[in-house]
XYZ file of C-alpha atoms in Angstrom:
672
model
C -5.637 11.251 -90.993
C -4.588 9.835 -94.709
C -8.473 9.755 -95.302
C -8.928 12.613 -93.617
C -6.662 14.629 -95.842
C -7.891 12.871 -99.212
C -11.120 13.663 -98.644
C -10.028 17.418 -97.788
C -8.519 17.293 -101.377
C -11.915 16.412 -102.930
C -13.616 19.541 -101.114
C -11.246 21.854 -100.008
C -13.427 23.628 -97.542
C -11.662 22.725 -94.138
C -10.047 25.052 -91.825
C -7.804 22.369 -90.496
C -4.481 22.245 -92.211
C -3.364 18.993 -92.987
C 0.166 19.760 -92.705
C 2.711 18.084 -89.787
C 3.075 19.868 -86.745
C 5.678 22.272 -86.250
C 9.755 21.169 -85.051
C 9.095 23.489 -81.787
C 6.310 21.264 -79.825
C 7.128 20.404 -76.443
C 7.263 17.066 -75.223
C 3.771 16.962 -73.725
C 2.080 17.914 -77.266
C 4.241 15.368 -78.799
C 3.157 12.802 -76.157
C -0.513 13.835 -76.927
C -0.145 13.255 -80.569
C 1.409 10.078 -80.305
C -1.799 8.840 -78.030
C -4.247 10.339 -79.987
C -2.880 8.883 -83.199
C -2.985 5.365 -81.531
C -6.078 5.789 -80.311
C -7.319 6.742 -83.672
C -5.329 3.805 -85.423
C -6.742 1.528 -82.721
C -10.603 2.687 -82.201
C -12.340 -0.113 -81.773
C -10.340 -1.576 -79.015
C -9.968 1.647 -77.429
C -13.859 1.860 -77.353
C -14.242 -1.562 -75.952
C -11.412 -2.146 -73.183
C -10.084 1.190 -72.538
C -13.539 3.266 -72.520
C -12.618 4.687 -68.881
C -9.204 6.088 -70.092
C -10.720 7.450 -73.361
C -13.912 9.283 -71.490
C -10.821 10.842 -69.304
C -8.953 12.220 -72.080
C -12.085 13.149 -74.030
C -13.240 15.172 -70.745
C -9.282 16.881 -70.730
C -10.032 17.829 -74.521
C -9.473 16.245 -77.868
C -6.344 17.629 -79.730
C -7.551 20.581 -82.770
C -6.059 18.479 -85.598
C -7.538 15.367 -84.559
C -11.233 16.567 -83.862
C -12.396 16.123 -87.434
C -11.505 12.444 -87.402
C -12.687 11.753 -83.708
C -15.870 13.036 -84.233
C -16.659 10.917 -87.176
C -15.671 8.282 -85.047
C -17.585 9.066 -82.487
C -20.938 9.641 -84.369
C -20.253 6.717 -86.199
C -20.228 8.544 -89.211
C -17.228 7.529 -91.530
C -19.069 5.361 -93.861
C -22.576 6.466 -94.363
C -24.865 5.805 -97.622
C -26.295 9.274 -97.390
C -22.412 10.981 -98.115
C -22.852 9.211 -101.627
C -26.094 11.233 -101.992
C -24.459 14.806 -101.385
C -23.680 15.893 -104.764
C -27.520 14.797 -106.008
C -28.980 16.496 -103.053
C -27.101 19.576 -103.863
C -28.538 19.982 -107.416
C -32.208 19.789 -106.210
C -34.215 22.502 -104.984
C -35.498 22.873 -101.545
C -38.193 25.205 -100.105
C -36.026 26.287 -97.265
C -33.493 28.429 -99.612
C -34.628 31.883 -98.673
C -34.907 30.991 -95.286
C -31.341 29.521 -95.235
C -29.624 32.371 -97.194
C -31.601 34.918 -95.026
C -29.600 33.548 -91.989
C -26.749 32.559 -92.751
C -25.076 36.100 -92.345
C -26.281 35.652 -88.803
C -24.326 32.313 -88.381
C -20.694 33.313 -86.598
C -20.902 36.805 -88.053
C -17.396 37.465 -86.198
C -15.630 34.519 -87.556
C -13.042 34.857 -90.675
C -14.439 31.653 -92.479
C -17.946 33.077 -92.485
C -17.436 36.502 -92.960
C -18.192 38.591 -96.100
C -20.885 37.511 -98.052
C -20.841 35.067 -100.902
C -17.905 33.852 -98.949
C -16.472 30.144 -98.824
C -17.833 29.617 -95.332
C -21.086 30.812 -96.416
C -21.404 28.853 -99.598
C -20.746 25.412 -97.808
C -22.856 26.455 -94.992
C -25.714 26.833 -97.370
C -25.113 23.637 -99.282
C -25.236 21.344 -96.246
C -28.238 22.774 -94.826
C -29.945 22.568 -98.322
C -29.086 18.956 -98.425
C -30.258 18.483 -95.048
C -33.793 20.116 -95.574
C -34.239 17.388 -98.587
C -33.167 14.668 -96.880
C -35.528 15.295 -93.455
C -38.611 17.336 -94.928
C -40.344 17.289 -91.852
C -37.553 18.991 -89.856
C -36.575 21.005 -92.694
C -34.591 23.799 -91.581
C -34.088 25.552 -88.042
C -32.170 28.768 -87.571
C -30.349 26.990 -84.447
C -28.645 24.240 -86.277
C -26.706 26.098 -88.367
C -24.319 27.259 -85.655
C -23.715 23.434 -85.185
C -23.228 22.700 -88.807
C -20.726 25.770 -88.612
C -18.969 24.413 -86.265
C -18.693 21.010 -88.023
C -17.009 23.120 -91.128
C -14.590 24.687 -88.871
C -13.179 21.112 -88.711
C -13.648 18.642 -91.523
C -14.663 19.165 -95.381
C -18.758 19.778 -96.020
C -19.482 16.031 -97.116
C -17.896 14.721 -93.903
C -20.102 17.624 -91.808
C -22.976 16.811 -93.581
C -22.420 13.010 -92.358
C -21.818 14.006 -88.880
C -24.641 16.358 -88.778
C -27.353 13.911 -89.868
C -25.969 11.264 -87.263
C -26.332 14.105 -84.824
C -29.753 14.752 -85.621
C -30.722 11.230 -85.776
C -29.083 9.800 -82.822
C -28.253 12.585 -80.263
C -31.864 13.731 -79.748
C -31.480 16.587 -81.712
C -34.070 15.919 -84.746
C -36.571 16.082 -81.843
C -35.483 19.352 -80.614
C -35.665 21.212 -83.922
C -39.447 19.481 -84.766
C -41.917 22.437 -85.572
C -43.585 21.401 -82.356
C -40.157 21.290 -80.267
C -41.584 18.917 -78.124
C -38.128 17.481 -77.252
C -37.174 21.235 -75.603
C -40.103 21.019 -73.981
C -39.260 17.798 -72.427
C -35.017 19.236 -71.824
C -36.818 22.661 -70.000
C -38.830 20.356 -67.526
C -35.837 18.407 -66.712
C -33.638 21.178 -66.171
C -36.124 22.752 -63.893
C -36.844 19.700 -61.956
C -33.080 19.681 -61.367
C -33.056 23.743 -60.708
C -35.480 22.901 -57.818
C -33.760 20.118 -56.579
C -29.889 21.141 -56.155
C -30.453 25.117 -56.395
C -33.909 25.607 -54.233
C -33.092 29.172 -53.360
C -32.377 30.181 -57.109
C -35.292 28.740 -58.329
C -37.585 30.486 -55.802
C -35.739 33.706 -56.630
C -36.361 32.911 -60.747
C -40.279 32.602 -60.054
C -40.505 35.515 -57.610
C -38.777 37.419 -60.788
C -40.756 35.684 -63.212
C -37.470 34.618 -65.048
C -38.666 31.814 -66.659
C -35.935 29.167 -67.617
C -36.777 29.023 -71.345
C -35.479 32.756 -71.606
C -32.049 31.626 -70.968
C -31.827 27.820 -71.074
C -33.424 27.145 -74.753
C -30.318 28.583 -76.518
C -28.415 26.148 -74.767
C -30.128 23.216 -75.570
C -30.657 24.429 -79.094
C -26.976 25.559 -80.015
C -25.563 23.382 -77.639
C -24.052 26.610 -75.936
C -22.254 27.843 -79.352
C -24.134 31.214 -79.152
C -23.351 31.387 -75.387
C -19.740 30.809 -74.622
C -16.969 31.400 -76.396
C -16.114 29.326 -79.131
C -13.000 27.576 -77.483
C -15.087 26.611 -74.660
C -18.263 25.459 -76.317
C -16.042 23.282 -78.433
C -14.620 21.469 -75.291
C -18.127 20.739 -74.154
C -18.954 19.958 -78.108
C -15.915 17.064 -77.342
C -18.112 15.700 -74.900
C -20.873 16.067 -75.908
C -20.097 13.887 -79.163
C -19.016 11.136 -76.208
C -22.094 11.454 -73.706
C -24.822 13.210 -75.333
C -27.683 15.810 -74.148
C -26.110 14.903 -70.347
C -23.327 17.317 -70.671
C -25.486 20.135 -71.485
C -27.474 19.580 -67.924
C -24.035 18.990 -66.296
C -22.500 22.329 -68.111
C -26.094 24.444 -67.560
C -26.465 23.407 -63.718
C -22.689 24.540 -63.037
C -22.853 28.205 -64.512
C -26.093 28.485 -62.648
C -24.266 27.071 -59.399
C -21.106 29.654 -60.144
C -23.497 32.333 -60.273
C -26.439 32.060 -57.792
C -24.745 34.719 -55.032
C -24.834 37.090 -57.530
C -28.184 36.112 -59.507
C -30.239 36.193 -56.041
C -29.358 39.742 -55.551
C -30.597 41.002 -59.299
C -33.814 42.108 -60.240
C -35.118 40.318 -63.924
C -33.823 42.631 -65.817
C -30.090 42.508 -63.977
C -30.373 38.803 -64.433
C -30.789 39.573 -67.984
C -27.597 41.822 -68.588
C -25.642 39.209 -66.363
C -26.183 36.162 -68.659
C -25.678 38.207 -72.035
C -22.442 40.221 -70.627
C -20.917 38.391 -67.542
C -21.253 34.793 -67.453
C -20.122 34.104 -71.116
C -16.556 35.121 -70.266
C -15.929 33.880 -66.610
C -14.430 30.598 -68.087
C -12.299 31.685 -71.157
C -9.101 31.699 -69.525
C -9.808 28.077 -67.716
C -12.116 25.702 -69.552
C -11.257 22.869 -67.194
C -12.932 24.661 -64.310
C -16.326 24.395 -66.103
C -15.945 20.948 -67.007
C -14.826 20.149 -63.109
C -17.666 21.792 -62.184
C -20.132 20.082 -64.350
C -19.156 16.913 -63.453
C -19.451 17.488 -59.389
C -23.293 18.045 -60.610
C -25.359 15.555 -59.374
C -26.880 13.835 -62.484
C -29.600 10.737 -62.307
C -30.411 9.115 -65.384
C -33.005 6.984 -64.079
C -34.702 9.857 -62.887
C -34.049 11.844 -66.045
C -35.617 9.221 -67.848
C -38.713 8.925 -65.392
C -39.700 12.454 -65.833
C -39.426 11.834 -69.584
C -42.551 9.530 -68.879
C -44.244 11.778 -66.126
C -43.930 14.663 -68.784
C -45.551 12.424 -71.504
C -47.855 11.656 -68.698
C -48.845 14.937 -68.336
C -48.975 15.971 -71.873
C -52.016 13.141 -72.431
C -53.456 14.994 -69.520
C -53.364 18.063 -70.560
C -54.644 16.893 -73.999
C -57.471 15.146 -72.497
C -58.363 18.279 -70.078
C -58.678 19.722 -73.420
C -60.398 17.442 -75.337
C -62.889 17.622 -72.338
C -62.770 21.114 -72.262
C -64.016 21.334 -75.842
C -66.503 18.791 -75.699
C -67.897 21.373 -72.791
C -67.472 23.933 -74.889
C -69.854 22.177 -77.623
C -72.121 21.157 -74.939
C -72.622 25.021 -73.977
C -72.567 25.797 -77.634
C -75.528 23.340 -78.262
C -77.539 24.858 -75.206
C -77.142 28.138 -76.094
C -78.261 27.076 -79.856
C -81.289 25.708 -78.052
C -82.023 28.785 -76.056
C -81.369 30.680 -79.634
C -83.793 28.753 -81.246
C -86.346 29.029 -78.334
C -85.793 32.545 -78.509
C -86.133 32.768 -82.178
C -89.554 31.110 -82.238
C -90.932 33.103 -79.961
C -90.043 36.273 -81.480
C -91.325 34.884 -84.708
C -94.587 33.772 -82.524
C -94.272 37.878 -81.539
C -94.007 38.798 -85.265
C -97.021 36.620 -86.365
C -98.767 38.308 -83.024
C -97.628 41.778 -84.371
C -99.127 40.951 -88.123
C -102.110 40.000 -86.386
C -102.684 43.218 -84.756
C -101.813 44.990 -88.041
C -104.504 42.834 -89.645
C -106.637 43.630 -86.959
C -106.196 47.219 -87.137
C -106.862 46.925 -90.975
C -110.260 45.037 -90.185
C -111.093 47.749 -87.713
C -110.309 50.166 -90.094
C -112.774 48.338 -92.700
C -115.362 48.202 -89.602
C -115.109 51.735 -89.341
C -115.954 52.527 -92.875
C -118.856 49.693 -93.267
C -119.884 51.132 -89.950
C -120.319 55.105 -91.482
C -122.673 53.436 -94.029
C -124.847 51.517 -91.381
C -126.528 52.498 -87.860
C -125.054 51.886 -84.397
C -126.966 48.838 -82.387
C -127.112 47.496 -78.732
C -124.792 44.778 -79.781
C -122.121 47.249 -80.701
C -122.373 48.858 -77.731
C -121.720 46.157 -75.413
C -118.777 45.326 -77.845
C -117.140 48.521 -76.608
C -117.642 48.048 -73.155
C -115.940 44.561 -73.342
C -113.240 46.260 -75.529
C -112.809 49.037 -72.848
C -112.627 45.962 -70.171
C -109.898 44.194 -71.762
C -108.108 47.518 -72.294
C -107.877 47.687 -68.370
C -106.957 44.473 -68.161
C -104.220 44.903 -70.234
C -103.040 48.169 -68.173
C -102.926 45.715 -64.984
C -100.793 43.183 -66.995
C -98.097 45.939 -67.826
C -98.202 46.953 -64.333
C -97.370 43.549 -63.286
C -94.645 43.621 -66.041
C -93.375 46.593 -65.152
C -92.990 45.383 -61.467
C -91.201 42.459 -62.785
C -88.472 44.183 -64.362
C -88.061 46.625 -61.556
C -87.855 43.031 -59.306
C -85.116 41.937 -61.539
C -83.335 45.353 -61.511
C -83.057 45.400 -57.670
C -81.809 41.532 -58.353
C -79.032 42.613 -60.432
C -77.760 45.285 -58.112
C -77.656 43.081 -55.413
C -75.598 40.701 -57.141
C -73.084 43.405 -58.607
C -72.394 44.524 -55.057
C -71.679 41.086 -54.244
C -69.211 40.438 -56.997
C -65.639 41.479 -55.766
C -64.021 41.265 -59.227
C -63.540 44.588 -61.297
C -64.242 42.998 -65.100
C -67.765 41.288 -63.398
C -68.909 44.461 -61.970
C -68.087 46.338 -65.337
C -70.455 43.813 -67.282
C -73.160 43.700 -64.696
C -72.996 47.411 -64.795
C -73.769 47.465 -68.414
C -76.447 44.765 -67.938
C -77.905 47.177 -65.184
C -77.642 49.899 -67.722
C -79.546 47.893 -70.448
C -82.028 46.993 -68.281
C -82.881 50.495 -66.894
C -82.932 51.430 -70.414
C -85.548 48.714 -71.303
C -87.607 49.920 -67.786
C -87.494 53.191 -69.198
C -88.892 52.262 -72.520
C -91.520 50.207 -70.245
C -92.323 53.070 -68.636
C -92.769 55.246 -72.005
C -95.173 52.678 -73.285
C -96.905 52.576 -70.394
C -97.386 56.064 -69.932
C -98.931 55.952 -73.524
C -101.131 53.467 -72.940
C -102.729 55.223 -69.785
C -102.820 58.204 -71.847
C -104.816 56.042 -74.370
C -106.892 54.454 -71.993
C -107.805 57.722 -70.537
C -108.583 59.204 -73.683
C -111.105 56.459 -74.510
C -112.835 56.910 -70.953
C -113.232 60.357 -71.479
C -114.803 59.928 -75.107
C -116.826 56.691 -73.080
C -118.359 58.969 -70.699
C -119.348 61.543 -73.308
C -120.695 58.842 -74.980
C -123.158 57.859 -72.136
C -123.424 61.845 -71.285
C -125.189 62.318 -74.610
C -127.682 59.389 -73.375
C -126.068 56.779 -75.286
C -128.099 53.819 -73.635
C -129.434 50.971 -75.497
C -133.204 52.538 -75.931
C -131.755 55.829 -76.952
C -130.506 54.309 -79.944
C -133.861 52.476 -80.642
C -135.890 55.864 -80.212
C -134.596 58.388 -82.636
C -132.133 56.428 -84.821
C -131.529 59.517 -87.012
C -130.904 62.513 -84.501
C -127.410 63.759 -83.877
C -125.583 62.715 -86.950
C -122.384 64.538 -85.694
C -122.919 62.469 -82.375
C -122.621 59.216 -84.419
C -119.297 60.031 -86.208
C -117.993 60.668 -82.850
C -118.925 57.276 -81.768
C -117.533 55.853 -84.924
C -114.803 57.763 -84.386
C -113.870 56.600 -80.268
C -114.808 52.779 -81.688
C -111.905 52.947 -84.267
C -109.551 54.638 -81.436
C -110.392 52.136 -79.208
C -109.515 49.128 -81.750
C -106.307 50.951 -82.978
C -105.412 51.343 -79.216
C -105.905 47.672 -78.627
C -103.697 46.676 -81.422
C -101.098 49.325 -80.200
C -100.908 47.573 -76.783
C -100.595 44.087 -78.307
C -97.873 45.426 -80.336
C -95.981 46.832 -77.417
C -97.006 43.870 -75.332
C -95.020 41.795 -77.888
C -91.850 44.342 -78.064
C -91.681 44.095 -74.692
C -91.175 40.211 -74.785
C -88.795 40.610 -77.151
C -86.589 42.618 -75.118
C -87.178 40.810 -72.391
C -85.745 37.713 -74.155
C -82.894 39.320 -75.533
C -81.687 40.796 -72.366
C -82.109 37.104 -70.898
C -79.859 35.678 -74.276
C -77.313 38.232 -72.902
C -77.240 37.689 -69.304
C -76.805 33.500 -70.719
C -74.136 34.703 -72.401
C -72.385 36.609 -69.832
C -72.773 33.956 -67.289
C -71.504 31.241 -69.911
C -68.423 33.534 -70.063
C -68.055 33.684 -66.516
C -67.995 29.936 -65.865
C -65.436 29.339 -68.480
C -63.146 31.743 -67.010
C -63.413 30.083 -63.325
C -63.223 26.384 -64.991
C -59.594 28.135 -66.319
C -59.107 29.335 -62.905
C -60.041 25.992 -61.224
C -57.920 24.182 -63.576
C -54.559 26.538 -63.175
C -55.351 25.569 -59.466
C -55.196 22.048 -60.241
C -51.634 22.457 -62.127
C -50.421 24.567 -59.298
C -51.368 21.816 -56.670
C -50.000 18.709 -58.583
C -46.554 20.674 -59.008
C -46.460 21.329 -55.632
C -46.596 17.956 -54.758
C -44.260 16.796 -56.916
C -41.787 18.630 -55.195
C -42.921 17.966 -51.574
C -42.726 14.021 -52.856
C -39.008 14.911 -54.464
C -37.815 16.691 -51.027
C -39.561 13.827 -48.926
C -37.518 11.071 -51.689
C -34.266 13.274 -51.000
C -35.115 13.233 -47.327
C -34.859 9.456 -47.217
C -32.045 9.391 -49.435
C -29.883 11.285 -47.012
C -31.401 9.597 -43.949
C -30.042 6.257 -45.583
C -26.941 7.211 -46.622
C -25.958 8.744 -43.159
C -26.935 5.357 -41.736
C -24.991 3.101 -43.987
C -22.274 5.525 -43.228
C -22.673 5.030 -39.274
C -22.842 1.073 -40.165
C -19.171 1.243 -42.092
C -17.877 3.142 -39.844
C -18.432 0.840 -36.634
C -17.632 -1.888 -38.670
C -14.176 -0.075 -39.858
C -13.684 0.488 -36.064
C -14.453 -3.292 -35.101
C -12.119 -4.317 -38.072
C -8.923 -2.288 -36.775
C -9.968 -3.401 -32.936
C -9.520 -6.846 -34.548
C -6.254 -6.056 -36.518
C -4.554 -4.620 -33.506
C -5.478 -7.716 -31.307
C -3.978 -10.073 -34.185
C -0.942 -7.896 -34.108
C -0.506 -8.056 -30.196
C -0.523 -11.573 -30.740
C 2.129 -11.758 -33.174
C 4.155 -9.831 -31.203
C 3.723 -11.791 -27.793
C 4.355 -14.916 -29.699
C 7.591 -13.077 -31.403
C 8.756 -11.852 -28.098
C 8.486 -15.295 -26.427
C 10.926 -16.781 -29.304
C 13.301 -13.948 -28.205
C 13.235 -14.193 -24.916
C 13.704 -18.278 -25.624
C 16.665 -17.308 -27.959
C 17.802 -15.264 -25.632
C 18.383 -17.146 -22.549
C 19.977 -19.688 -24.669
C 22.485 -18.158 -26.564
C 23.458 -15.420 -23.545
C 23.465 -18.280 -21.270
C 25.507 -20.769 -23.037
C 27.681 -18.300 -24.910
C 28.367 -15.037 -22.950
C 28.696 -16.784 -19.744
C 31.533 -19.014 -20.305
C 33.495 -16.344 -22.845
C 32.732 -12.984 -21.498
C 33.023 -11.526 -18.520
C 30.112 -12.087 -16.180
C 30.291 -8.437 -14.211
C 29.620 -6.639 -17.582
C 27.032 -8.966 -19.124
C 25.268 -8.174 -15.276
C 25.519 -4.551 -16.044
C 23.729 -5.020 -19.891
C 20.996 -6.821 -17.773
C 20.679 -3.754 -15.582
C 20.661 -1.571 -18.391
C 18.029 -3.793 -20.463
C 15.647 -4.227 -16.995
C 15.761 -0.197 -16.781
C 15.042 0.048 -20.545
C 12.063 -2.110 -19.991
C 11.157 -0.390 -16.855
C 10.933 2.622 -19.193
C 8.946 1.327 -21.601
C 6.334 0.012 -19.040
C 5.917 3.739 -17.582
C 5.320 4.767 -21.446
C 2.747 1.962 -21.681
C 0.908 3.272 -18.404
C 0.725 6.720 -20.171
C -0.575 4.962 -23.357
C -3.299 2.995 -21.142
C -5.173 5.923 -21.217
C -5.285 6.471 -24.714
C -5.848 2.579 -25.945
C -6.171 0.262 -23.051
C -6.211 -2.825 -24.546
C -3.113 -2.766 -26.270
C -1.354 -0.522 -23.649
C -2.613 -3.834 -21.402
C -1.083 -6.302 -23.529
C 2.610 -4.533 -24.257
C 2.713 -4.034 -20.150
C 1.971 -8.261 -19.558
C 4.478 -8.574 -22.194
C 7.107 -5.897 -20.658
C 6.726 -7.230 -16.910
C 7.673 -10.754 -18.216
C 10.958 -9.732 -19.786
C 11.962 -7.885 -16.574
C 11.225 -11.121 -14.802
C 13.235 -13.025 -16.822
C 16.071 -10.143 -17.020
C 16.181 -10.414 -12.807
C 16.122 -14.206 -13.111
C 19.398 -14.135 -15.324
C 20.883 -11.741 -13.145
C 20.487 -13.546 -9.848
C 21.882 -16.607 -11.959
C 24.989 -14.633 -12.911
C 25.662 -13.579 -9.435
C 25.211 -16.911 -7.811
C 27.962 -18.116 -10.945
C 29.905 -15.425 -9.982
C 30.220 -15.857 -6.092
C-alpha cells in the first residue's frame, strides 16, 4: 500500500483515494481489510500454501481499495523493465494516434473520469494506448482494448496500468485476440459454440434456425471481457477472477448467462433476441453479482477438452488452407486450359483472316483478269473454268446446308439441356446462350439465302450464255460477232469469281462465330463446375461438423454410463460396509451384555441376597423380565425391517430372560 501511494503521488491519475477507511466501518469490513492487508503483505506465502483460500476470497470479490495492488500481484506486473521506458515512449510519435484520438470519446462516455473532451481520464488513456502501440507494433491499436485500459486506470496510475496491460497482452492470450487476423477470437468462438452445443443443445438449434451466429453476441464478451456488456460493478467482479484464472471465467459466465435466459430466448426470433441481449440481460444481475458467479461455477468446463478443441481448430485451419491451395491450383489448371483454348481459337481466327485476305487477293486477281479479258477473246478453256467454278459454288452451297443443319442440331441439344437444369440461374444462362445461337443461326440463314440468290443469278447467266450458243465451236467459228454478248460473258465470269470470294469470306465468318460461341459455352461450363465444387466443399464441411457433434454425443453417453456404473458400485459397497459395521456393533453389544450378566449375577447374588429383602429383589427381577419381554416384542417388529440385527437382539434378550428366571428360582428356594 505504501508503494501504491508513492506511485500515486508521481502520476496523480488514480481514482482510488489513498486516505484511510472511515471510522464507521462494520466489523465485517474491518475484518476484510485486515485479511486482505495480511494477504498483500504475505503474498508469496499465500500463493504457495493457501491458494485454495485465496481463490475463494477472489471469487467473493477483491475490496475496491486493494484491487490495484492485487491486480498487479496477480499479473506479476509490480517490477517490469517496460515501466522505465514509459516516459520515453510518450515522447515518441505513433502511427495510431489519430485512431486512438477518434475512439477515446467512445470509451466509457458516461463515466465521470472519462467524460468531457481533453479530460484527465481521456489524456491518460491516450498515453497508455499510444505507449503500447509503440511497444507492440504488430498489434498497434484495437478499439476493444481501450475499455480494458480504462478499467485499469480507474484503479491505478497510468504507469502501473500500462505495466498490467502489457502483462495481460503477453500472458493472458489478449494479444492473440487483438492481432489483425483475430485468429484467437475465432478459436474462442469455436470453443464457445462447442460448449453451447454440448450443454444447451435446444438453444443451439434455435440459434441456428434463426441464423443468430455466436459471433453476433459473444465477440464483445471476449474482446472487452464483458466491460461493454454488463454494468461496471459486475464486470469488475468478473475481471477480478479473470486476473487469477484467465479466459476460463469468460466461457463460464457466457454459458451461465445463456443458461439463465434459455427459456426466454427460445421463444424469440432473431430481432427479439438481439433486443433481449441489449436491454434485458445486462441488468439481470445488478443487485446480486454473486448469483452470476455461483451460476458460472456450476457450468461444466473441461480444460483438457478445450485444449483438444484448440488443436482440432488448428488442424481444421490447415485443412482449409490446403483446400484453398488445391482450389487455386485447380484454378490455375482451368485458366491454363482456357488460355490454350483461346490460343487455338485465336490461331483459327488468324487462319480465317488469312483466308479472308487470300479471298480479297483472289478477288483483286479476278478483277485484273476481267480487265485482261476485256482486251482478249474467250477460249474453250475459259468456258470449262467457268463450269468448274459453278460446280464449286454448288458444293459450297451443300456445305452451307450441312453447317446449317449442325447448328440446328446444336440448338435442339441446348434446349434439351436447359429443360433438364432446374436451377433458375442456369436456365437464364442457357436462355442467353440460346438467344446468341439463334442470332447466329439467323445470320447463317441470311448468308445462305444471299448465296442461293447469287447461285441462281449465276445459273441464269450461264443458261443465257448456253442459249446464245456458247459452245466451243461457236467461239471458234465467229470470234468477232456479238461484242455485246462477249461483254456480258466477261461480266458473268467476274461475278462468278466475286461470288466465290464472298462465299469463302462468309464461311470464314461462320467459323469465327462458331468458335466464339464454343468459347462462351466453355466459360459457362467452367463457372458451373466451380459453383458445384464450392457446394460440395460446403457439404463436406457440414457433414464434418455433424460427425463431430455425433461423436461428442456418443462420448457424453459413454461418460454418463460410466458414471452410473461407478455410482451403482459405490452404493453396493456402501451397503456392504454398513452391514459389516452393524454386525461388528452387534458383536460388541453381545460381548458387553455377557459381561454385564456376569457382573450382575456375582454382585446381586452376593450383595443383595445377603443384605436386602429377597421378596423385594424378586419383584425387581419380575419387572426386568417384563421389560425384557417388551424389548423382545419390539425386536419382533424390527425383524421385518432389518432381520439380521433383530435376530441378534432377540437372542441376547432371551438369554437375559433365562438368566433372570434362574435367579428368581434360586431366590424362591432360598426364601422357602
